[in-house]
Amino acid sequence: MSAAPAAIPLVDLKAQHAEIAEEVARGMARVMDETSFILGPAVRAFEEAFARFCQVPHCIGVGNGTDALEFIVRAAGLGPGDEVLVPANTFIATALGVLRAGPSPVLVDCDAWHLMDPERIEAKIGPRTRAILPVHLYGQLADMEAIGALAAAHGLLLLEDAAQCQGARRHGRPAGTFGAAAATSFYPGKNLGAYGDAGAVLTTSDDLAARVRKLRNWGSEQKYHHPEIGFNSRLDTLQAVVLSAKLARLDAWNEARRRAAARYDELLADVPGVETPGTLPGNEHVWHLYVVRVPRRDAVLERLQAAGIGAGIHYPVPLHLHGALSHLGHRRGDFPVAEKAAAEILSLPMDPHLTEDRQARVVDALRRAL
Ligand SMILES: *Cc1c(COP(=O)(O)O)cnc(C)c1O
């Protein structure tokens, strides 16, 4: 009997590490040699490189993406009593970052691309609304022209959750450059992932950048002088070494993801019952996740996992149905598009090193599971 084929992970982080292992070892040795553990030169070098990559003047490295979200809301001067519009279907951190800064998140249902639906925004704008915070989910940007026009018409601030879209563009313009500020996450599985928690704020505003630099460093610009309250949330220097090594490969890795997505599209074209994901016109997608829709999703997922396919669900529960947000007072049925999607979506393995052979096995297993 031949051995069972190796399991296929949702994201192959080992293959990513193999490409950069030597560079990371050298960079980490340098940090240890310099004992520059907090905000060392490697942090500054990464911040500058990522700012250049995103075509924004400022990148401020912080401890994680949730802190980055909290900091952009705080730095924008929003607080208790204010409301910030966020999509109903995202990772919970989008809403928790807003809540931790003080404002109340107000949920907006999504469109066919799982992105905040511009058509549903105006109905959610009230006297307390101060900002709109779309999420560039799965690797493509929300409709920033439509959302930006609504923000401008109502005098609202535009912020971005850019955690899932490093390198993505819309009509040639990079994610994180549309609003006053953007938050991103370098959680290991993201397109640009660290070897632990890490995140960053991107902004075109000198003023917001200065505020975020203080917020991440106990409210201080000058050592032992604390004119305001802040936090301890700096980008770790060893993580900055990893991120710089991966950033140099990010465009090539995103291109590899696009090729893998195109192959899935082809392989799945004749699999009945599977709805492949689309790209909102104008977007250059970076395929953080390749999310299909299938009938009887839970049973299909179980069968895929039993076959060693690391499929997943992003996310099984829309925000309004989490206990953590029960105080918003919503009930099942309030966000029908997000709820229907949550019952049908299935994320297939996706990463830059995914081989054609593995993709064929994934599609084969999916065909059988259906
Ligand atoms: C990963 C993620 C975050 C949170 O980032 P952490 O670094 O894990 O705190 C926020 N929003 C979205 C959309 C994410 O995918």
mmCIF file of C-alpha atoms and ligand atoms in Angstrom:
data_model
loop_
_atom_site.group_PDB
_atom_site.id
_atom_site.type_symbol
_atom_site.label_atom_id
_atom_site.label_comp_id
_atom_site.label_asym_id
_atom_site.label_seq_id
_atom_site.Cartn_x
_atom_site.Cartn_y
_atom_site.Cartn_z
ATOM 1 C CA MET A 1 0.000 0.000 0.000
ATOM 2 C CA SER A 2 1.343 3.421 -0.866
ATOM 3 C CA ALA A 3 1.499 6.121 1.807
ATOM 4 C CA ALA A 4 -1.309 8.679 1.909
ATOM 5 C CA PRO A 5 -0.343 11.871 0.025
ATOM 6 C CA ALA A 6 0.932 14.706 2.229
ATOM 7 C CA ALA A 7 -1.677 17.054 3.632
ATOM 8 C CA ILE A 8 -2.048 20.407 1.850
ATOM 9 C CA PRO A 9 -2.080 23.347 4.294
ATOM 10 C CA LEU A 10 -4.286 26.423 3.844
ATOM 11 C CA VAL A 11 -1.058 28.492 3.736
ATOM 12 C CA ASP A 12 2.378 26.941 3.236
ATOM 13 C CA LEU A 13 4.487 29.050 5.597
ATOM 14 C CA LYS A 14 7.342 26.527 5.505
ATOM 15 C CA ALA A 15 7.879 27.144 1.787
ATOM 16 C CA GLN A 16 7.937 30.899 2.420
ATOM 17 C CA HIS A 17 10.524 30.470 5.162
ATOM 18 C CA ALA A 18 12.744 28.254 3.004
ATOM 19 C CA GLU A 19 13.137 31.117 0.522
ATOM 20 C CA ILE A 20 14.264 33.671 3.080
ATOM 21 C CA ALA A 21 15.866 31.515 5.798
ATOM 22 C CA GLU A 22 19.463 32.614 5.222
ATOM 23 C CA GLU A 23 18.617 36.295 4.953
ATOM 24 C CA VAL A 24 16.534 36.135 8.139
ATOM 25 C CA ALA A 25 19.299 34.330 10.044
ATOM 26 C CA ARG A 26 21.844 36.974 8.992
ATOM 27 C CA GLY A 27 19.504 39.861 9.854
ATOM 28 C CA MET A 28 18.596 38.427 13.246
ATOM 29 C CA ALA A 29 22.262 37.823 14.069
ATOM 30 C CA ARG A 30 22.918 41.486 13.296
ATOM 31 C CA VAL A 31 20.114 42.631 15.634
ATOM 32 C CA MET A 32 21.525 40.440 18.411
ATOM 33 C CA ASP A 33 25.000 41.703 17.736
ATOM 34 C CA GLU A 34 23.780 45.302 17.955
ATOM 35 C CA THR A 35 21.367 44.452 20.832
ATOM 36 C CA SER A 36 19.000 46.866 19.057
ATOM 37 C CA PHE A 37 15.909 45.005 20.237
ATOM 38 C CA ILE A 38 13.411 47.883 20.529
ATOM 39 C CA LEU A 39 12.860 50.208 17.546
ATOM 40 C CA GLY A 40 16.276 49.327 16.158
ATOM 41 C CA PRO A 41 17.576 50.287 12.708
ATOM 42 C CA ALA A 42 15.819 47.257 11.186
ATOM 43 C CA VAL A 43 12.430 48.743 12.172
ATOM 44 C CA ARG A 44 13.233 52.074 10.557
ATOM 45 C CA ALA A 45 14.533 50.308 7.430
ATOM 46 C CA PHE A 46 11.359 48.247 7.107
ATOM 47 C CA GLU A 47 9.078 51.230 7.755
ATOM 48 C CA GLU A 48 10.818 53.183 5.008
ATOM 49 C CA ALA A 49 10.760 50.263 2.563
ATOM 50 C CA PHE A 50 7.086 49.492 3.172
ATOM 51 C CA ALA A 51 6.100 53.180 2.903
ATOM 52 C CA ARG A 52 7.889 53.301 -0.467
ATOM 53 C CA PHE A 53 6.191 50.054 -1.547
ATOM 54 C CA CYS A 54 2.754 51.470 -0.636
ATOM 55 C CA GLN A 55 3.558 54.914 -2.043
ATOM 56 C CA VAL A 56 2.711 56.729 1.199
ATOM 57 C CA PRO A 57 4.979 59.126 3.068
ATOM 58 C CA HIS A 58 4.525 57.424 6.452
ATOM 59 C CA CYS A 59 4.568 53.857 7.744
ATOM 60 C CA ILE A 60 4.604 53.386 11.513
ATOM 61 C CA GLY A 61 5.281 49.835 12.709
ATOM 62 C CA VAL A 62 3.160 48.696 15.649
ATOM 63 C CA GLY A 63 2.622 45.530 17.675
ATOM 64 C CA ASN A 64 -0.269 44.046 15.642
ATOM 65 C CA GLY A 65 -3.076 44.926 13.262
ATOM 66 C CA THR A 66 -5.709 45.367 15.966
ATOM 67 C CA ASP A 67 -3.577 48.014 17.687
ATOM 68 C CA ALA A 68 -3.028 49.659 14.287
ATOM 69 C CA LEU A 69 -6.832 49.891 13.871
ATOM 70 C CA GLU A 70 -7.270 51.324 17.363
ATOM 71 C CA PHE A 71 -4.481 53.839 16.740
ATOM 72 C CA ILE A 72 -5.837 55.203 13.442
ATOM 73 C CA VAL A 73 -9.227 55.787 15.087
ATOM 74 C CA ARG A 74 -7.650 57.449 18.135
ATOM 75 C CA ALA A 75 -5.177 59.498 16.074
ATOM 76 C CA ALA A 76 -8.084 60.780 13.979
ATOM 77 C CA GLY A 77 -9.525 62.240 17.177
ATOM 78 C CA LEU A 78 -12.561 59.956 17.366
ATOM 79 C CA GLY A 79 -13.833 58.698 20.712
ATOM 80 C CA PRO A 80 -16.869 57.759 22.796
ATOM 81 C CA GLY A 81 -20.173 58.949 21.328
ATOM 82 C CA ASP A 82 -18.851 58.769 17.764
ATOM 83 C CA GLU A 83 -19.838 56.113 15.221
ATOM 84 C CA VAL A 84 -17.663 54.416 12.608
ATOM 85 C CA LEU A 85 -19.152 52.388 9.741
ATOM 86 C CA VAL A 86 -17.538 48.949 9.304
ATOM 87 C CA PRO A 87 -18.584 45.933 7.198
ATOM 88 C CA ALA A 88 -20.728 43.238 8.812
ATOM 89 C CA ASN A 89 -18.469 40.509 7.375
ATOM 90 C CA THR A 90 -14.855 40.829 8.453
ATOM 91 C CA PHE A 91 -12.521 39.505 11.086
ATOM 92 C CA ILE A 92 -13.739 40.686 14.520
ATOM 93 C CA ALA A 93 -10.596 42.845 14.995
ATOM 94 C CA THR A 94 -11.991 45.546 12.680
ATOM 95 C CA ALA A 95 -14.852 46.197 15.101
ATOM 96 C CA LEU A 96 -12.778 45.618 18.256
ATOM 97 C CA GLY A 97 -10.134 48.151 17.139
ATOM 98 C CA VAL A 98 -12.890 50.758 16.726
ATOM 99 C CA LEU A 99 -14.512 49.844 20.059
ATOM 100 C CA ARG A 100 -11.228 50.003 21.958
ATOM 101 C CA ALA A 101 -10.644 53.544 20.669
ATOM 102 C CA GLY A 102 -14.071 54.592 22.012
ATOM 103 C CA PRO A 103 -16.484 54.903 19.072
ATOM 104 C CA SER A 104 -19.291 52.468 18.380
ATOM 105 C CA PRO A 105 -18.994 50.353 15.208
ATOM 106 C CA VAL A 106 -22.058 50.564 12.941
ATOM 107 C CA LEU A 107 -22.354 47.601 10.603
ATOM 108 C CA VAL A 108 -22.960 47.746 6.841
ATOM 109 C CA ASP A 109 -23.910 44.689 4.772
ATOM 110 C CA CYS A 110 -21.655 43.510 1.942
ATOM 111 C CA ASP A 111 -21.971 43.141 -1.829
ATOM 112 C CA ALA A 112 -21.442 40.182 -4.189
ATOM 113 C CA TRP A 113 -17.640 40.497 -3.755
ATOM 114 C CA HIS A 114 -17.912 40.297 0.065
ATOM 115 C CA LEU A 115 -16.921 43.990 0.251
ATOM 116 C CA MET A 116 -18.705 46.825 2.069
ATOM 117 C CA ASP A 117 -21.666 47.646 -0.180
ATOM 118 C CA PRO A 118 -21.604 51.339 -1.155
ATOM 119 C CA GLU A 119 -25.366 51.150 -1.843
ATOM 120 C CA ARG A 120 -26.067 50.371 1.805
ATOM 121 C CA ILE A 121 -23.878 53.048 3.388
ATOM 122 C CA GLU A 122 -26.091 56.114 3.225
ATOM 123 C CA ALA A 123 -28.884 54.466 5.252
ATOM 124 C CA LYS A 124 -26.397 53.911 8.083
ATOM 125 C CA ILE A 125 -25.143 57.498 8.300
ATOM 126 C CA GLY A 126 -26.556 59.394 11.273
ATOM 127 C CA PRO A 127 -25.757 62.486 13.347
ATOM 128 C CA ARG A 128 -22.977 60.669 15.245
ATOM 129 C CA THR A 129 -21.271 59.112 12.221
ATOM 130 C CA ARG A 130 -17.697 60.349 11.898
ATOM 131 C CA ALA A 131 -15.864 57.853 9.692
ATOM 132 C CA ILE A 132 -16.191 54.997 7.186
ATOM 133 C CA LEU A 133 -13.779 52.078 7.591
ATOM 134 C CA PRO A 134 -14.054 49.598 4.698
ATOM 135 C CA VAL A 135 -12.066 46.340 4.751
ATOM 136 C CA HIS A 136 -10.188 45.198 1.634
ATOM 137 C CA LEU A 137 -11.272 41.617 2.235
ATOM 138 C CA TYR A 138 -9.567 38.517 0.789
ATOM 139 C CA GLY A 139 -6.998 40.621 -1.118
ATOM 140 C CA GLN A 140 -9.009 43.146 -3.142
ATOM 141 C CA LEU A 141 -9.994 46.723 -2.459
ATOM 142 C CA ALA A 142 -13.502 47.874 -1.694
ATOM 143 C CA ASP A 143 -15.093 50.304 -4.169
ATOM 144 C CA MET A 144 -13.078 53.261 -2.891
ATOM 145 C CA GLU A 145 -14.375 55.768 -5.468
ATOM 146 C CA ALA A 146 -17.983 55.196 -4.430
ATOM 147 C CA ILE A 147 -17.172 55.011 -0.714
ATOM 148 C CA GLY A 148 -14.829 58.015 -0.909
ATOM 149 C CA ALA A 149 -17.515 60.061 -2.680
ATOM 150 C CA LEU A 150 -20.025 59.225 0.078
ATOM 151 C CA ALA A 151 -17.490 60.137 2.763
ATOM 152 C CA ALA A 152 -16.797 63.468 1.060
ATOM 153 C CA ALA A 153 -20.493 64.230 0.548
ATOM 154 C CA HIS A 154 -21.233 63.666 4.238
ATOM 155 C CA GLY A 155 -18.037 65.219 5.641
ATOM 156 C CA LEU A 156 -16.807 61.878 7.014
ATOM 157 C CA LEU A 157 -13.304 60.613 7.481
ATOM 158 C CA LEU A 158 -12.208 57.694 5.294
ATOM 159 C CA LEU A 159 -10.068 55.014 6.987
ATOM 160 C CA GLU A 160 -8.941 51.599 5.620
ATOM 161 C CA ASP A 161 -8.487 48.128 7.076
ATOM 162 C CA ALA A 162 -5.707 46.972 4.742
ATOM 163 C CA ALA A 163 -4.781 43.803 6.687
ATOM 164 C CA GLN A 164 -5.552 41.398 3.838
ATOM 165 C CA CYS A 165 -4.280 43.269 0.811
ATOM 166 C CA GLN A 166 -0.571 44.125 0.950
ATOM 167 C CA GLY A 167 0.393 44.941 -2.630
ATOM 168 C CA ALA A 168 -3.177 45.215 -3.963
ATOM 169 C CA ARG A 169 -4.142 48.133 -6.175
ATOM 170 C CA ARG A 170 -7.282 49.766 -7.461
ATOM 171 C CA HIS A 171 -6.999 51.529 -10.846
ATOM 172 C CA GLY A 172 -3.242 51.416 -10.232
ATOM 173 C CA ARG A 173 -3.411 53.026 -6.811
ATOM 174 C CA PRO A 174 -2.111 50.981 -3.848
ATOM 175 C CA ALA A 175 -4.264 49.968 -0.904
ATOM 176 C CA GLY A 176 -3.763 52.192 2.094
ATOM 177 C CA THR A 177 -3.513 55.423 0.091
ATOM 178 C CA PHE A 178 -7.214 56.230 -0.283
ATOM 179 C CA GLY A 179 -8.135 57.325 3.222
ATOM 180 C CA ALA A 180 -6.638 59.552 5.906
ATOM 181 C CA ALA A 181 -4.954 56.470 7.378
ATOM 182 C CA ALA A 182 -4.887 52.711 6.971
ATOM 183 C CA ALA A 183 -4.198 49.863 9.381
ATOM 184 C CA THR A 184 -2.481 46.689 8.282
ATOM 185 C CA SER A 185 -1.533 43.415 9.942
ATOM 186 C CA PHE A 186 1.514 41.204 9.474
ATOM 187 C CA TYR A 187 -0.049 38.193 11.235
ATOM 188 C CA PRO A 188 1.961 35.179 9.910
ATOM 189 C CA GLY A 189 -0.680 34.037 7.395
ATOM 190 C CA LYS A 190 -1.141 37.459 5.751
ATOM 191 C CA ASN A 191 0.367 38.133 2.290
ATOM 192 C CA LEU A 192 3.196 39.906 4.104
ATOM 193 C CA GLY A 193 3.479 37.910 7.334
ATOM 194 C CA ALA A 194 5.871 38.098 10.273
ATOM 195 C CA TYR A 195 6.962 35.258 12.577
ATOM 196 C CA GLY A 196 4.652 36.453 15.330
ATOM 197 C CA ASP A 197 2.383 39.450 15.849
ATOM 198 C CA ALA A 198 3.118 42.672 13.970
ATOM 199 C CA GLY A 199 1.239 45.477 12.236
ATOM 200 C CA ALA A 200 1.557 48.975 10.818
ATOM 201 C CA VAL A 201 -0.236 52.242 10.188
ATOM 202 C CA LEU A 202 0.036 53.928 6.793
ATOM 203 C CA THR A 203 -0.833 57.578 6.347
ATOM 204 C CA THR A 204 -0.278 60.558 4.089
ATOM 205 C CA SER A 205 -0.749 62.950 7.019
ATOM 206 C CA ASP A 206 2.331 64.187 8.926
ATOM 207 C CA ASP A 207 0.064 65.019 11.831
ATOM 208 C CA LEU A 208 -1.575 61.566 12.086
ATOM 209 C CA ALA A 209 1.830 59.900 11.707
ATOM 210 C CA ALA A 210 3.243 61.877 14.626
ATOM 211 C CA ARG A 211 0.245 60.967 16.779
ATOM 212 C CA VAL A 212 0.539 57.259 15.999
ATOM 213 C CA ARG A 213 4.284 57.333 16.794
ATOM 214 C CA LYS A 214 3.383 58.702 20.224
ATOM 215 C CA LEU A 215 0.505 56.288 20.778
ATOM 216 C CA ARG A 216 2.716 53.238 20.154
ATOM 217 C CA ASN A 217 5.373 54.523 22.577
ATOM 218 C CA TRP A 218 3.581 55.438 25.861
ATOM 219 C CA GLY A 219 2.466 58.822 24.519
ATOM 220 C CA SER A 220 6.077 59.940 24.340
ATOM 221 C CA GLU A 221 8.276 61.628 21.741
ATOM 222 C CA GLN A 222 11.105 62.283 24.153
ATOM 223 C CA LYS A 223 12.252 59.593 26.576
ATOM 224 C CA TYR A 224 10.598 59.872 30.026
ATOM 225 C CA HIS A 225 8.352 62.759 28.926
ATOM 226 C CA HIS A 226 4.696 61.756 28.563
ATOM 227 C CA PRO A 227 2.407 64.647 27.622
ATOM 228 C CA GLU A 228 -0.418 62.207 26.853
ATOM 229 C CA ILE A 229 -1.590 58.662 27.462
ATOM 230 C CA GLY A 230 -0.177 56.030 25.132
ATOM 231 C CA PHE A 231 0.489 52.317 24.814
ATOM 232 C CA ASN A 232 3.388 49.924 24.435
ATOM 233 C CA SER A 233 2.914 48.653 20.875
ATOM 234 C CA ARG A 234 6.054 48.876 18.768
ATOM 235 C CA LEU A 235 6.906 46.729 15.770
ATOM 236 C CA ASP A 236 9.395 44.181 17.122
ATOM 237 C CA THR A 237 12.872 44.546 15.628
ATOM 238 C CA LEU A 238 13.288 40.814 14.884
ATOM 239 C CA GLN A 239 9.913 40.835 13.104
ATOM 240 C CA ALA A 240 11.104 43.790 11.021
ATOM 241 C CA VAL A 241 13.994 41.615 9.761
ATOM 242 C CA VAL A 242 11.543 38.944 8.580
ATOM 243 C CA LEU A 243 9.221 41.522 7.020
ATOM 244 C CA SER A 244 12.012 43.210 5.039
ATOM 245 C CA ALA A 245 13.099 39.857 3.617
ATOM 246 C CA LYS A 246 9.525 38.999 2.596
ATOM 247 C CA LEU A 247 8.765 42.499 1.273
ATOM 248 C CA ALA A 248 11.533 42.134 -1.319
ATOM 249 C CA ARG A 249 9.613 39.130 -2.693
ATOM 250 C CA LEU A 250 6.059 40.355 -2.192
ATOM 251 C CA ASP A 251 5.313 41.474 -5.759
ATOM 252 C CA ALA A 252 6.577 38.137 -7.126
ATOM 253 C CA TRP A 253 4.631 36.216 -4.479
ATOM 254 C CA ASN A 254 1.440 38.148 -5.243
ATOM 255 C CA GLU A 255 1.956 37.422 -8.948
ATOM 256 C CA ALA A 256 2.262 33.716 -8.084
ATOM 257 C CA ARG A 257 -1.006 33.949 -6.122
ATOM 258 C CA ARG A 258 -2.700 35.508 -9.166
ATOM 259 C CA ARG A 259 -1.473 32.620 -11.337
ATOM 260 C CA ALA A 260 -2.757 30.118 -8.772
ATOM 261 C CA ALA A 261 -6.145 31.874 -8.650
ATOM 262 C CA ALA A 262 -6.398 31.766 -12.456
ATOM 263 C CA ARG A 263 -5.592 28.023 -12.374
ATOM 264 C CA TYR A 264 -8.307 27.417 -9.772
ATOM 265 C CA ASP A 265 -10.765 29.372 -11.948
ATOM 266 C CA GLU A 266 -9.959 27.044 -14.854
ATOM 267 C CA LEU A 267 -9.967 23.815 -12.879
ATOM 268 C CA LEU A 268 -13.260 24.684 -11.168
ATOM 269 C CA ALA A 269 -15.058 25.893 -14.280
ATOM 270 C CA ASP A 270 -16.614 22.489 -14.902
ATOM 271 C CA VAL A 271 -17.258 21.498 -11.276
ATOM 272 C CA PRO A 272 -21.025 21.773 -10.795
ATOM 273 C CA GLY A 273 -22.183 23.629 -7.692
ATOM 274 C CA VAL A 274 -19.002 25.636 -7.141
ATOM 275 C CA GLU A 275 -19.185 29.405 -7.540
ATOM 276 C CA THR A 276 -15.708 30.832 -8.070
ATOM 277 C CA PRO A 277 -14.750 34.231 -6.609
ATOM 278 C CA GLY A 278 -14.809 37.319 -8.794
ATOM 279 C CA THR A 279 -12.762 40.476 -9.015
ATOM 280 C CA LEU A 280 -14.420 43.855 -8.646
ATOM 281 C CA PRO A 281 -13.660 45.695 -11.930
ATOM 282 C CA GLY A 282 -10.686 48.038 -11.493
ATOM 283 C CA ASN A 283 -8.928 45.876 -8.918
ATOM 284 C CA GLU A 284 -5.551 44.210 -9.043
ATOM 285 C CA HIS A 285 -6.311 41.336 -6.655
ATOM 286 C CA VAL A 286 -3.595 39.794 -4.453
ATOM 287 C CA TRP A 287 -5.618 36.718 -3.417
ATOM 288 C CA HIS A 288 -4.987 36.662 0.307
ATOM 289 C CA LEU A 289 -7.729 34.019 0.236
ATOM 290 C CA TYR A 290 -9.410 32.166 -2.631
ATOM 291 C CA VAL A 291 -13.009 31.883 -1.448
ATOM 292 C CA VAL A 292 -15.589 29.811 -3.342
ATOM 293 C CA ARG A 293 -19.256 29.272 -2.538
ATOM 294 C CA VAL A 294 -20.637 25.749 -2.276
ATOM 295 C CA PRO A 295 -23.916 24.145 -1.221
ATOM 296 C CA ARG A 296 -23.968 22.156 2.087
ATOM 297 C CA ARG A 297 -20.704 23.863 2.959
ATOM 298 C CA ASP A 298 -20.149 22.348 6.421
ATOM 299 C CA ALA A 299 -20.347 18.771 5.107
ATOM 300 C CA VAL A 300 -18.055 19.658 2.178
ATOM 301 C CA LEU A 301 -15.503 21.229 4.523
ATOM 302 C CA GLU A 302 -15.537 18.167 6.758
ATOM 303 C CA ARG A 303 -14.834 15.883 3.806
ATOM 304 C CA LEU A 304 -12.018 18.103 2.519
ATOM 305 C CA GLN A 305 -10.374 18.161 5.908
ATOM 306 C CA ALA A 306 -10.703 14.395 6.202
ATOM 307 C CA ALA A 307 -8.892 14.174 2.835
ATOM 308 C CA GLY A 308 -6.010 16.272 4.195
ATOM 309 C CA ILE A 309 -7.003 19.510 2.465
ATOM 310 C CA GLY A 310 -6.522 22.520 4.754
ATOM 311 C CA ALA A 311 -9.646 24.396 3.666
ATOM 312 C CA GLY A 312 -11.210 26.946 6.045
ATOM 313 C CA ILE A 313 -14.002 29.505 6.519
ATOM 314 C CA HIS A 314 -13.337 33.235 6.634
ATOM 315 C CA TYR A 315 -15.513 33.895 8.516
ATOM 316 C CA PRO A 316 -18.205 31.511 9.787
ATOM 317 C CA VAL A 317 -20.001 34.129 11.941
ATOM 318 C CA PRO A 318 -20.833 37.683 10.773
ATOM 319 C CA LEU A 319 -19.978 40.401 13.307
ATOM 320 C CA HIS A 320 -23.521 41.063 14.506
ATOM 321 C CA LEU A 321 -23.982 37.462 15.681
ATOM 322 C CA HIS A 322 -20.954 37.458 18.009
ATOM 323 C CA GLY A 323 -21.603 37.726 21.748
ATOM 324 C CA ALA A 324 -18.817 40.329 21.880
ATOM 325 C CA LEU A 325 -21.020 42.683 19.836
ATOM 326 C CA SER A 326 -24.429 41.713 21.225
ATOM 327 C CA HIS A 327 -24.712 45.204 22.753
ATOM 328 C CA LEU A 328 -25.206 46.545 19.207
ATOM 329 C CA GLY A 329 -28.671 44.977 19.451
ATOM 330 C CA HIS A 330 -28.788 43.093 16.167
ATOM 331 C CA ARG A 331 -30.459 39.805 15.385
ATOM 332 C CA ARG A 332 -30.262 37.145 12.702
ATOM 333 C CA GLY A 333 -31.716 38.547 9.458
ATOM 334 C CA ASP A 334 -30.316 42.064 9.912
ATOM 335 C CA PHE A 335 -27.478 41.544 7.378
ATOM 336 C CA PRO A 336 -28.883 39.015 4.893
ATOM 337 C CA VAL A 337 -26.069 39.171 2.320
ATOM 338 C CA ALA A 338 -23.335 38.599 4.914
ATOM 339 C CA GLU A 339 -25.371 35.848 6.592
ATOM 340 C CA LYS A 340 -25.988 33.970 3.352
ATOM 341 C CA ALA A 341 -22.301 34.243 2.432
ATOM 342 C CA ALA A 342 -21.207 32.997 5.863
ATOM 343 C CA ALA A 343 -23.159 29.783 5.252
ATOM 344 C CA GLU A 344 -21.690 29.151 1.773
ATOM 345 C CA ILE A 345 -18.088 30.380 1.731
ATOM 346 C CA LEU A 346 -15.125 28.030 1.665
ATOM 347 C CA SER A 347 -11.471 29.123 1.515
ATOM 348 C CA LEU A 348 -9.264 26.791 -0.522
ATOM 349 C CA PRO A 349 -5.502 26.480 0.067
ATOM 350 C CA MET A 350 -3.782 29.567 -1.359
ATOM 351 C CA ASP A 351 -0.212 30.766 -1.111
ATOM 352 C CA PRO A 352 2.602 31.747 -3.492
ATOM 353 C CA HIS A 353 4.146 28.282 -3.473
ATOM 354 C CA LEU A 354 0.988 26.333 -4.264
ATOM 355 C CA THR A 355 1.828 23.886 -7.070
ATOM 356 C CA GLU A 356 -0.382 22.882 -10.006
ATOM 357 C CA ASP A 357 -0.251 19.338 -8.710
ATOM 358 C CA ARG A 358 -1.578 20.348 -5.298
ATOM 359 C CA GLN A 359 -4.296 22.482 -6.877
ATOM 360 C CA ALA A 360 -5.411 19.518 -8.975
ATOM 361 C CA ARG A 361 -5.641 17.439 -5.790
ATOM 362 C CA VAL A 362 -7.655 20.152 -4.016
ATOM 363 C CA VAL A 363 -10.109 20.379 -6.925
ATOM 364 C CA ASP A 364 -10.346 16.604 -7.151
ATOM 365 C CA ALA A 365 -11.139 16.317 -3.450
ATOM 366 C CA LEU A 366 -13.690 19.128 -3.755
ATOM 367 C CA ARG A 367 -15.381 17.423 -6.701
ATOM 368 C CA ARG A 368 -15.667 14.224 -4.681
ATOM 369 C CA ALA A 369 -16.827 16.017 -1.529
ATOM 370 C CA LEU A 370 -19.660 17.600 -3.501
HETATM 371 C C1 LIG B 1 -5.691 39.903 10.542
HETATM 372 C C2 LIG B 1 -6.722 40.970 10.512
HETATM 373 C C3 LIG B 1 -6.795 41.960 11.510
HETATM 374 C C4 LIG B 1 -6.064 41.864 12.805
HETATM 375 O O1 LIG B 1 -4.730 41.864 12.790
HETATM 376 P P1 LIG B 1 -3.882 41.254 14.010
HETATM 377 O O2 LIG B 1 -2.492 41.590 13.582
HETATM 378 O O3 LIG B 1 -4.143 39.797 14.091
HETATM 379 O O4 LIG B 1 -4.278 41.990 15.241
HETATM 380 C C5 LIG B 1 -7.701 42.994 11.335
HETATM 381 N N1 LIG B 1 -8.514 43.053 10.277
HETATM 382 C C6 LIG B 1 -8.497 42.111 9.318
HETATM 383 C C7 LIG B 1 -9.431 42.228 8.163
HETATM 384 C C8 LIG B 1 -7.616 41.027 9.413
HETATM 385 O O5 LIG B 1 -7.630 40.091 8.460
#
